[in-house]
Coordinates of C-alpha atoms in Angstrom, one line a residue:
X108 CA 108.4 227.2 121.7
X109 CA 107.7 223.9 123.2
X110 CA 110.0 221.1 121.8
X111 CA 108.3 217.5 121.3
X112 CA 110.4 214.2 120.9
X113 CA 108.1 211.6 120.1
X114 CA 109.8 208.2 118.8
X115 CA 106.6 206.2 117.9
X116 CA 105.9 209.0 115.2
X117 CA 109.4 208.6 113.7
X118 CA 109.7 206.3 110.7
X119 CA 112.9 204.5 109.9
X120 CA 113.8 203.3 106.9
X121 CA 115.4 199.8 107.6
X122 CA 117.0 198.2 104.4
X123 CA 114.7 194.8 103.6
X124 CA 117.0 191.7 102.4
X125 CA 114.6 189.5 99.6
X126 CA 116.2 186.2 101.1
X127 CA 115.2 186.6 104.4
X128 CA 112.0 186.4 105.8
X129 CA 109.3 188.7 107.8
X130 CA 110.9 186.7 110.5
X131 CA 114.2 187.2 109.9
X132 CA 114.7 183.4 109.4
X133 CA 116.1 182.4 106.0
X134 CA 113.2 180.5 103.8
X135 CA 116.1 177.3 102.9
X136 CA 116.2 176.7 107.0
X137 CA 112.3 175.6 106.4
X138 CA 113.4 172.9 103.8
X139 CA 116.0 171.1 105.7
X140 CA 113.4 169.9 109.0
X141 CA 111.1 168.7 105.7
X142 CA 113.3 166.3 104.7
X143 CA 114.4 164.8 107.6
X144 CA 110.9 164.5 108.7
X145 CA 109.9 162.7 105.2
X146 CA 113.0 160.5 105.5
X147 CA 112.3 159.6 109.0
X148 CA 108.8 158.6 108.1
X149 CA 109.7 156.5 105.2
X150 CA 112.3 154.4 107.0
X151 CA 109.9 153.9 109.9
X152 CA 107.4 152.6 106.9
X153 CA 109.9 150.3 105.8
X154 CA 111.1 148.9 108.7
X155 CA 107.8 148.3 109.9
X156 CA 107.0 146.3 106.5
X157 CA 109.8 144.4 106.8
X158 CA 109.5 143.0 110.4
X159 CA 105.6 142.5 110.1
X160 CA 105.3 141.2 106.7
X161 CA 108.1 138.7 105.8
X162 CA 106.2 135.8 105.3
X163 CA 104.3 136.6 102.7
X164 CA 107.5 138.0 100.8
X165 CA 108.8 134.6 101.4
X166 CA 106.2 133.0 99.9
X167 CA 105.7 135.1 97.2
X168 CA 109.5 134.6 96.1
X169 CA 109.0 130.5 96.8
X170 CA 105.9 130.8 94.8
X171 CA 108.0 132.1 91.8
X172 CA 111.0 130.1 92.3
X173 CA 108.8 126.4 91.8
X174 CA 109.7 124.9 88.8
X175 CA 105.9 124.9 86.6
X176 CA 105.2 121.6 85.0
X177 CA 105.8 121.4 81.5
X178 CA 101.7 120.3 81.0
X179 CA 100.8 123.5 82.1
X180 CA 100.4 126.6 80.7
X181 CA 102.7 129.2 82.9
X182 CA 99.5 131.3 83.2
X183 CA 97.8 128.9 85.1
X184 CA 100.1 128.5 87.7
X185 CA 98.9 130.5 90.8
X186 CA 100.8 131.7 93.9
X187 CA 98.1 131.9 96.1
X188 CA 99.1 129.6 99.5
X189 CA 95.3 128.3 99.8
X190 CA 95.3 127.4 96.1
X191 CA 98.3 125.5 96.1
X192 CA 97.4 123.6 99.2
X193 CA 94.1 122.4 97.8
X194 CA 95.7 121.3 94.8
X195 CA 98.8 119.2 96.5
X196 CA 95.6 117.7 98.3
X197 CA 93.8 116.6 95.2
X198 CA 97.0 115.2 94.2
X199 CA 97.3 113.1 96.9
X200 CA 93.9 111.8 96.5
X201 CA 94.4 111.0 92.9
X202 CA 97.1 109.3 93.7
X203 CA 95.6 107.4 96.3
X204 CA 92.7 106.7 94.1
X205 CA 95.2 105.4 91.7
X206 CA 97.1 103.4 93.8
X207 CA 94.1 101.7 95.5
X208 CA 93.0 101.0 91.8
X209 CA 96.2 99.3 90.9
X210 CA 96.4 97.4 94.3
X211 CA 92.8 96.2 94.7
X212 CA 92.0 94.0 97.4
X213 CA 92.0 90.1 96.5
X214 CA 88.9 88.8 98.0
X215 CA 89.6 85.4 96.8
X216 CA 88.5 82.6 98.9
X217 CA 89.0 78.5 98.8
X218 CA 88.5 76.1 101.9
X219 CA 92.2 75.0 101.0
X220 CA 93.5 78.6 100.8
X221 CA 96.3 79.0 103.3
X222 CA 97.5 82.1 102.2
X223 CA 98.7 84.1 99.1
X224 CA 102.2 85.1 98.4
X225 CA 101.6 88.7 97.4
X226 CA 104.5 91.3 96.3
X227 CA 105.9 91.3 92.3
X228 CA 104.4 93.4 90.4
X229 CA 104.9 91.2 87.1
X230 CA 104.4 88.1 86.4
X231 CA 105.5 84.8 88.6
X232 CA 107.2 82.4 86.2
X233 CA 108.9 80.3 88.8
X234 CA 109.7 79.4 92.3
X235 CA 112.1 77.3 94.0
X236 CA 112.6 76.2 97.9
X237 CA 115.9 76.0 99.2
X238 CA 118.2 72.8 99.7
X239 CA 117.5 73.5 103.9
X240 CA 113.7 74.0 103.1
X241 CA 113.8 77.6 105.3
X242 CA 113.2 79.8 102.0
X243 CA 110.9 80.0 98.6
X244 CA 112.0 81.7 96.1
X245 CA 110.4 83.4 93.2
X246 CA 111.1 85.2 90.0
X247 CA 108.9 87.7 88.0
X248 CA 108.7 89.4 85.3
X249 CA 109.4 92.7 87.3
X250 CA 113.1 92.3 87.3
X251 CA 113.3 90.7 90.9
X252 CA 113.7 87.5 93.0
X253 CA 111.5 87.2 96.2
X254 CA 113.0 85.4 99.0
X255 CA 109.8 84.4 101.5
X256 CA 110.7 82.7 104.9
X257 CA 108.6 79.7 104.9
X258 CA 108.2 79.4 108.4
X259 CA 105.5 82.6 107.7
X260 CA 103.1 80.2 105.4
X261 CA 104.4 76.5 105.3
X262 CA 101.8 76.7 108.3
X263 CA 98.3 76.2 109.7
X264 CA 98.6 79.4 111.4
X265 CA 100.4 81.4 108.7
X266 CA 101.3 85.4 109.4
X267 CA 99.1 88.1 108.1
X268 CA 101.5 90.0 106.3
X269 CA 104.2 87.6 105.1
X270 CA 107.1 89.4 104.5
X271 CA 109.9 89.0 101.6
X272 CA 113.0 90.0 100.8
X273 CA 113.8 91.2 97.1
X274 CA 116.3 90.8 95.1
X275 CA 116.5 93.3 92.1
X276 CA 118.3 92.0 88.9
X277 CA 119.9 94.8 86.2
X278 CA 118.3 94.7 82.5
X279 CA 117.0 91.5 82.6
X280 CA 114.2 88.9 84.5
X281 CA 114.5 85.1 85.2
X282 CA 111.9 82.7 83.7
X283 CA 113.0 80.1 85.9
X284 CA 115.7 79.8 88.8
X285 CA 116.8 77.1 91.0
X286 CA 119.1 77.3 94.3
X287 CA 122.3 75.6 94.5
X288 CA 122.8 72.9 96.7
X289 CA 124.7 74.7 99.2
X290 CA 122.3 78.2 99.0
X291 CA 125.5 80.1 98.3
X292 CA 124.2 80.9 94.9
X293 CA 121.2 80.7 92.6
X294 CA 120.5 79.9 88.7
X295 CA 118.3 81.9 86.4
X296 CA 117.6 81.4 83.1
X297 CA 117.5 84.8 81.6
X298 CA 115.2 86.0 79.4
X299 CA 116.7 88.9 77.2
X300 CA 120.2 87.0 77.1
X301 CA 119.0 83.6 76.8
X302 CA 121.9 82.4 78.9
X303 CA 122.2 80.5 82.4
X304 CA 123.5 83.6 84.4
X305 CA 124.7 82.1 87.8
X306 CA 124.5 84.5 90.9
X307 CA 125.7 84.5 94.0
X308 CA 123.3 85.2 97.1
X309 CA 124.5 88.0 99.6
X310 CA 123.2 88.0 102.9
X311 CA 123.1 90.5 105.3
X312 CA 124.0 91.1 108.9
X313 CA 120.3 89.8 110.3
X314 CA 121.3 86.8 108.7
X315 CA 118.4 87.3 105.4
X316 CA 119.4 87.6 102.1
X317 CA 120.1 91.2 101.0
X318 CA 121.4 91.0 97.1
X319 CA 122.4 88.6 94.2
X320 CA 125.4 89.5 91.9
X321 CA 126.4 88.2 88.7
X322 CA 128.9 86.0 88.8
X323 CA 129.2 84.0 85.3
X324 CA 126.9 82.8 82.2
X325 CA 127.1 79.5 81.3
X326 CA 127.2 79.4 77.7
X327 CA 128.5 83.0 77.0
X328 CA 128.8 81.8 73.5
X329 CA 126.8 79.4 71.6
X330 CA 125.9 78.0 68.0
X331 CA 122.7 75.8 69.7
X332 CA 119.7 78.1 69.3
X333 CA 117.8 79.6 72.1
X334 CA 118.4 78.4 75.6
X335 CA 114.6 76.6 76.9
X336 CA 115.7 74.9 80.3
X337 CA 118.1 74.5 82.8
X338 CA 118.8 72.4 86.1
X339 CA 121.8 71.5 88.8
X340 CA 122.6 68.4 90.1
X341 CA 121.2 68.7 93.8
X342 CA 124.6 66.8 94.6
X343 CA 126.8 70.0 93.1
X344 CA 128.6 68.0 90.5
X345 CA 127.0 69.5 86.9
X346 CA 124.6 71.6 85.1
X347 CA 122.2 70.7 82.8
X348 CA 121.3 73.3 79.3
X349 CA 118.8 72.3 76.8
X350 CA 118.5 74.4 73.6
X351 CA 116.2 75.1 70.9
X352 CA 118.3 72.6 68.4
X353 CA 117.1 69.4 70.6
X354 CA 120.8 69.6 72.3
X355 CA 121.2 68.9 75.8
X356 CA 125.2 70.4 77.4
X357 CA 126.6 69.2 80.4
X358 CA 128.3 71.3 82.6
X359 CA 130.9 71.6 85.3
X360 CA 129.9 74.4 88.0
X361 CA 133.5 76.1 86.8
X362 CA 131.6 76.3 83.2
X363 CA 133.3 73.7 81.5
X364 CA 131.5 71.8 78.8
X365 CA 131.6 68.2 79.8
X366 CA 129.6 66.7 76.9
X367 CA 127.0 67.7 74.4
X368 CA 124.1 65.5 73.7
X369 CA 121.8 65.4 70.5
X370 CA 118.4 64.4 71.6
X371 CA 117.0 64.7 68.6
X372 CA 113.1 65.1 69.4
X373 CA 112.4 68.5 67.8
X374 CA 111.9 71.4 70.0
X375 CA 112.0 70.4 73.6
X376 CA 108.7 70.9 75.7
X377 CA 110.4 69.7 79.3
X378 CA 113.7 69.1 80.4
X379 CA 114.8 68.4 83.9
X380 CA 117.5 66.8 86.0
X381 CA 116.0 64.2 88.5
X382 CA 116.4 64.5 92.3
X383 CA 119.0 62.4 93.1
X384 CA 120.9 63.8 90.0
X385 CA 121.4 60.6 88.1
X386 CA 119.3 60.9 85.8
X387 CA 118.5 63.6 82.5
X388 CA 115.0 63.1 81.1
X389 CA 113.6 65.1 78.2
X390 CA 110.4 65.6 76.3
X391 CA 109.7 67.1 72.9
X392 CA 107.9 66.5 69.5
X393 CA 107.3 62.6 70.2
X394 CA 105.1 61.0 72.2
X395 CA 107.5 59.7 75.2
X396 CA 109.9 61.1 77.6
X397 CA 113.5 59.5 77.1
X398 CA 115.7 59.6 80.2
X399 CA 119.4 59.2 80.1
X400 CA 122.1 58.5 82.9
X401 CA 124.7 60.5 84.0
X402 CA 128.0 59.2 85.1
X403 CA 130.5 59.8 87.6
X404 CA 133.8 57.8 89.0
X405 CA 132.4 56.9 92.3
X406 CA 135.7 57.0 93.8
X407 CA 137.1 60.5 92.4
X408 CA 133.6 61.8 91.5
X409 CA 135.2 62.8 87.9
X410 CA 132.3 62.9 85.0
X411 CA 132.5 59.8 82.7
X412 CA 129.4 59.8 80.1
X413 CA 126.2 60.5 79.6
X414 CA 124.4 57.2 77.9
X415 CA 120.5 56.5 77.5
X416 CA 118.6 54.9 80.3
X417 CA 115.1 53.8 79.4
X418 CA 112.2 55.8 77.8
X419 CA 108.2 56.2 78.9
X420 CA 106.0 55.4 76.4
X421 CA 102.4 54.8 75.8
X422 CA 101.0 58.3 75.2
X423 CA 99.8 59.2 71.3
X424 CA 100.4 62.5 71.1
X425 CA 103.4 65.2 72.3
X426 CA 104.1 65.1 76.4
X427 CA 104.0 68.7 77.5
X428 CA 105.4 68.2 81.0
X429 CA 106.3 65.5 83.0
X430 CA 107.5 65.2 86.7
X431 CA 109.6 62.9 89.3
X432 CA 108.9 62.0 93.0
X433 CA 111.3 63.3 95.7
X434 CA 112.9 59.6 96.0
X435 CA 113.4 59.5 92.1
X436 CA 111.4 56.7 92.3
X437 CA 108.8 57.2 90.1
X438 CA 107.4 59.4 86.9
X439 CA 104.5 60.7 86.0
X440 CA 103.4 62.4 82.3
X441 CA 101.0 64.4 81.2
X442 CA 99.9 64.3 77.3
X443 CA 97.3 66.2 75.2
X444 CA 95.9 63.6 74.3
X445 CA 94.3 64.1 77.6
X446 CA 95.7 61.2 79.5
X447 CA 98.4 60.7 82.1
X448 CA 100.9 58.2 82.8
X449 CA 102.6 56.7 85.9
X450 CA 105.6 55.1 86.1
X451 CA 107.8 53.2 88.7
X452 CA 111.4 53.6 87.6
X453 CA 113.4 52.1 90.2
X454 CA 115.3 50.0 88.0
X455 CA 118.5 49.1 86.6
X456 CA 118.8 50.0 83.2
X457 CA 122.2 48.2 82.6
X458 CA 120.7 45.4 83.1
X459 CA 118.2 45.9 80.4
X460 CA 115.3 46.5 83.3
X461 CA 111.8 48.4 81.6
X462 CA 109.8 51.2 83.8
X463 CA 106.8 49.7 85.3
X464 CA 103.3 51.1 84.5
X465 CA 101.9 51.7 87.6
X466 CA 99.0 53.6 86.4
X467 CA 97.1 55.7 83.9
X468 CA 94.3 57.4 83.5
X469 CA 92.7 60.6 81.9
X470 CA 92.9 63.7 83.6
X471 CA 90.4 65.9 81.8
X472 CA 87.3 65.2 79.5
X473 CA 87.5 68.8 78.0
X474 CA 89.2 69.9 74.9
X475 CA 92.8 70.4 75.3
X476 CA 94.1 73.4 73.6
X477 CA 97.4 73.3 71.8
X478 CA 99.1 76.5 72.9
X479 CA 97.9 76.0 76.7
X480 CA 100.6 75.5 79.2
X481 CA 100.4 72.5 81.1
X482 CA 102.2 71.5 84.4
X483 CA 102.8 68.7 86.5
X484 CA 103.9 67.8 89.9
X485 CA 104.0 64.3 92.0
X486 CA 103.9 64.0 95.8
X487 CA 106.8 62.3 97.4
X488 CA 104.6 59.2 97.9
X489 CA 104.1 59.5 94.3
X490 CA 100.3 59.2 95.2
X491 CA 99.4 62.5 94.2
X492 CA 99.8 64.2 91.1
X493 CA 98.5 68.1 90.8
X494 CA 98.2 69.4 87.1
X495 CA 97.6 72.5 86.3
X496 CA 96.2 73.9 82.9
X497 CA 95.1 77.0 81.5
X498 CA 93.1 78.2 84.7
X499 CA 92.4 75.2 86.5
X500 CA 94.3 72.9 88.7
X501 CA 93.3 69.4 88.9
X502 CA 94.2 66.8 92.1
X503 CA 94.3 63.2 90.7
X504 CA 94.7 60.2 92.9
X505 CA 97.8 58.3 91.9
X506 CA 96.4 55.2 93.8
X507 CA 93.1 54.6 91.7
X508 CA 93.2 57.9 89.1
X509 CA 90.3 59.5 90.0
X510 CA 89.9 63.3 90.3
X511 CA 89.8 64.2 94.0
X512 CA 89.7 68.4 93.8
X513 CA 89.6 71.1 90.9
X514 CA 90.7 74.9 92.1
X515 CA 90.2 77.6 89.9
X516 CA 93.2 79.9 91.9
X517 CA 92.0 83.5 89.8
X518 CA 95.3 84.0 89.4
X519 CA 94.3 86.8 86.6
X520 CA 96.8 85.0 84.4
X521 CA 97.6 81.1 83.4
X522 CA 98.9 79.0 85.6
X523 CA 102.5 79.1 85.2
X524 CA 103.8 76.0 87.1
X525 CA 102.6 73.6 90.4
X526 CA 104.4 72.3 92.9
X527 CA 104.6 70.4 96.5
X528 CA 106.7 72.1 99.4
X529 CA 108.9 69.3 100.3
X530 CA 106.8 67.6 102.8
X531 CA 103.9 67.7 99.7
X532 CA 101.7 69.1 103.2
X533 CA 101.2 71.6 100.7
X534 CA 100.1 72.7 97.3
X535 CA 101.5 76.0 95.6
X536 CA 100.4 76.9 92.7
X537 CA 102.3 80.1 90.8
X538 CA 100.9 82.3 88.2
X539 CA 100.0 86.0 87.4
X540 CA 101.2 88.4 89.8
X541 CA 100.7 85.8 93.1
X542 CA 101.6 82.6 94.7
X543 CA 98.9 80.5 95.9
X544 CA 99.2 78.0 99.0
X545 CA 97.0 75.4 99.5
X546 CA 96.5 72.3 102.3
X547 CA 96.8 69.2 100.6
X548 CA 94.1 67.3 102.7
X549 CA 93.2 65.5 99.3
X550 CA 96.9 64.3 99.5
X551 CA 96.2 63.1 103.0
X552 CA 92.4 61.3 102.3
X553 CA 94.8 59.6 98.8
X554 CA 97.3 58.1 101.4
X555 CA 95.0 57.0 104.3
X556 CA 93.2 55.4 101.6
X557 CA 96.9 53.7 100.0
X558 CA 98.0 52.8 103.6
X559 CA 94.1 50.9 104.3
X560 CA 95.1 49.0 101.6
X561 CA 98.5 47.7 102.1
X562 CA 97.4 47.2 105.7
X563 CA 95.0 45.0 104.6
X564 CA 97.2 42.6 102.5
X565 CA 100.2 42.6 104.9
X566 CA 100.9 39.4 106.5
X567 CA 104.1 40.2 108.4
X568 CA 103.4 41.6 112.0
X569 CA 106.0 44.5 111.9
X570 CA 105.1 45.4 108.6
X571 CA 101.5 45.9 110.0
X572 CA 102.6 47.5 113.1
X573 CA 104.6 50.3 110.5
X574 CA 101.7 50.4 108.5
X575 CA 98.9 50.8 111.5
X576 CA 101.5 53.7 113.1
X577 CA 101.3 55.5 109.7
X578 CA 97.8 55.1 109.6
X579 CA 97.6 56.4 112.7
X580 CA 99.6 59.2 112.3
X581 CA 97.8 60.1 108.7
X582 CA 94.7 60.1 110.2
X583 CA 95.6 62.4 113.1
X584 CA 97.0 64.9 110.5
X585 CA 94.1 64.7 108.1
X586 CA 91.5 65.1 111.2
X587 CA 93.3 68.2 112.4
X588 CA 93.3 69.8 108.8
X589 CA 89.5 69.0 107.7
X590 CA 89.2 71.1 111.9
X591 CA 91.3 73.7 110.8
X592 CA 89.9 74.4 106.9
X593 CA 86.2 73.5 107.8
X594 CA 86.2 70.7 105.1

């Protein structure tokens, strides 16, 4: 019988394991290569957002960090980088709007106008030129003192921008301030305190002034009432304190109380030292301005007395404000009763001599109202005399009294006080937040026309020759301003 071996046909029975696969591969060597590919993928995914998109994390963190102001409601407050740019912009342009509002342009014009002394941001009570003429200063009710070089306006040809120095003061703002004679240090009356606080000016390396520090108040303590004005001797030797009680205290510059003098004219409404220091004069509820002397040993310059000198008279109601000429030469008042008084008081009052009436006049046909401030100043020729009052300042011939000019300086604010730079070239007039400067050719035309005069009467041939050369010279000056202002 034939024997057949066929293999193909033979079925073996091969034991099947139920963790292994048809393969032969286990199923848990699928799972592994799974995992490492997801993990690969999401590391790839998170390195690519981080190197690509880091910005806009940033901002988004920034965006949540700013501080939300307390106005607004949190939920307003978006992070979006367009939004927030737009509103910074409208921020800026509300603020510019604002700012331009509160700094509107002064489009105020006069044929005198030289310029305006622009930069306080409160009111300008007072201003005062230094003893070497190379500074103005003013103070404000904003806390400050502005130093302005005068060589940028005292000028025909003044800068655009004049620039000033301030001068901050702590707590407190001067109503009035004066330099002392040696521009080391400068005098405010204060007007929280109500006490003569003394400062001493600190320059700075360029040579301008950079501070003022406190360096004593003159009283610290006192039983008199309110302190109204103050003034220093322009020769250094005392100070000069009038209070509320009609008393007026001498001073050393150390502080010292020299002598206390009862004035007794009610409430003082001016009180000033004269130019050449030697003289106190005061003004108050009566009709007249008294003056009194001040003494000093000639040979050790110690103080001896203060003693009563002479007083102006002639007025019939209360003298508001009164003024002296540079030489100390002459007076002039100012009354509500609307008239105005000149005096020559070159005298000697020991010797029982009486001020001179040199003119009078009336300086204003309007009603004078009682609680309007009214200021004085005379020209150093004592031929000019400005006034200012309420709104208006007036230009008054002291030759013949008549009214040579009337400004209205839109100061939005009263006039606060007049004055002459020391050459009286120029007017300034102080008040609300600015510093008017003025040409005084009406000062010029009032002394050609005083000169004409002497000229005329002189018999002596050098006195002529003097007068003709000052003629001359006036003339000149007054022909180059009328060029200059178109007057």
């Amino acid at each position: 019988m034939e024997q057949r071996n066929d293999t193909t046909s033979e079925t073996r029975s091969i034991p099947v394991d139920e963790t292994t696969d048809v393969g032969g591969i286990p199923p848990y060597m699928y799972i592994v290569p799974l995992f490492l590919t997801v993990a690969f993928a999401f590391t790839v995914g998170y390195l690519v957002s981080f190197l690509f998109k880091p910005k806009e994390q940033k901002n988004e963190k920034e965006d949540v960090a700013k501080p939300v102001p307390a106005s607004k409601d949190v939920t307003s407050v978006k992070t979006n980088d367009s939004t927030l740019k737009n509103g910074a912009k409208a921020s800026k342009k509300s603020a510019a709007a604002t700012s331009g509002q509160n700094k509107a342009k002064d489009t105020y014009a006069h044929p005198l106008l030289v310029t305006s002394l622009k930069g306080h941001t409160g009111e300008v009570f007072d201003g005062d030129f230094s003893p070497n003429g190379k500074y103005f200063a003013t103070c404000s009710e904003d806390r400050s003192v502005s130093m302005w070089p005068t060589s940028e306006f005292l000028t025909d040809s003044p800068a655009k921008e004049i620039k000033h120095h301030r001068l901050n003061i702590d707590f407190d703002h001067a109503t009035s301030i004066q330099f002392s004679p040696g521009s080391k240090a400068m005098l405010g009356l204060m007007d929280n305190a109500r006490v003569l606080r003394v400062f001493k000016l600190i320059k700075k390396t360029d040579g301008y002034f950079g501070s003022m520090q406190p360096a004593m108040d003159i009283p610290q303590q006192t039983s008199h009432g309110d302190l109204l004005f103050m003034n220093i001797d322009c020769n250094g030797k005392y100070i000069m304190t009038a209070y509320q009680n009609s008393n007026i205290c001498i001073w050393s510059l150390k502080g010292q109380l020299l002598q206390t003098l009862a004035a007794n004219m009610g409430v003082f409404s001016d009180c000033k030292v004269s130019p050449c220091g030697r003289s106190v004069a005061a003004s108050g509820s009566a009709a007249s301005v008294t003056v009194w002397g001040v003494n000093f040993d000639d040979d050790t310059n110690e103080f001896r007395s203060v003693d009563r000198a002479f007083e102006l008279k002639g007025h019939s109601v209360v003298v508001p404000a009164f003024a002296f000429s540079a030489d100390s030469t002459h007076m002039v008042s100012v009354s509500r009763d609307k008239s105005f008084r000149l005096h020559d008081i070159n005298i000697q009052y020991r010797k029982k001599e009486e001020p001179r009436l040199v003119l009078s006049g009336t300086w204003t046909t309007e009603t004078v109202r009682p609680a309007e401030k009214i200021t004085v100043a005379l020209s150093n020729d004592a031929k000019c005399i400005i006034i200012g009052y309420g709104n208006d300042v007036l230009i008054i011939s002291g030759s013949d009294g008549s009214l040579k000019n009337s400004i209205k300086p839109l100061l939005n604010g009263p006039v606060n006080r007049v004055m002459f730079d020391p050459s009286s070239g120029f007017v300034l007039v102080l008040g609300g937040k600015i510093v008017r400067v003025y040409r005084n050719i009406p000062g010029y035309e009032i002394a050609i026309g005083a000169l004409q005069k002497k000229l005329k009467y002189a018999s002596q041939d050098s006195v002529r020759q003097r007068l003709q050369q000052q003629l001359d010279d006036a003339q000149k000056m007054l022909s180059a301003s009328k060029l200059q202002y178109h007057v």
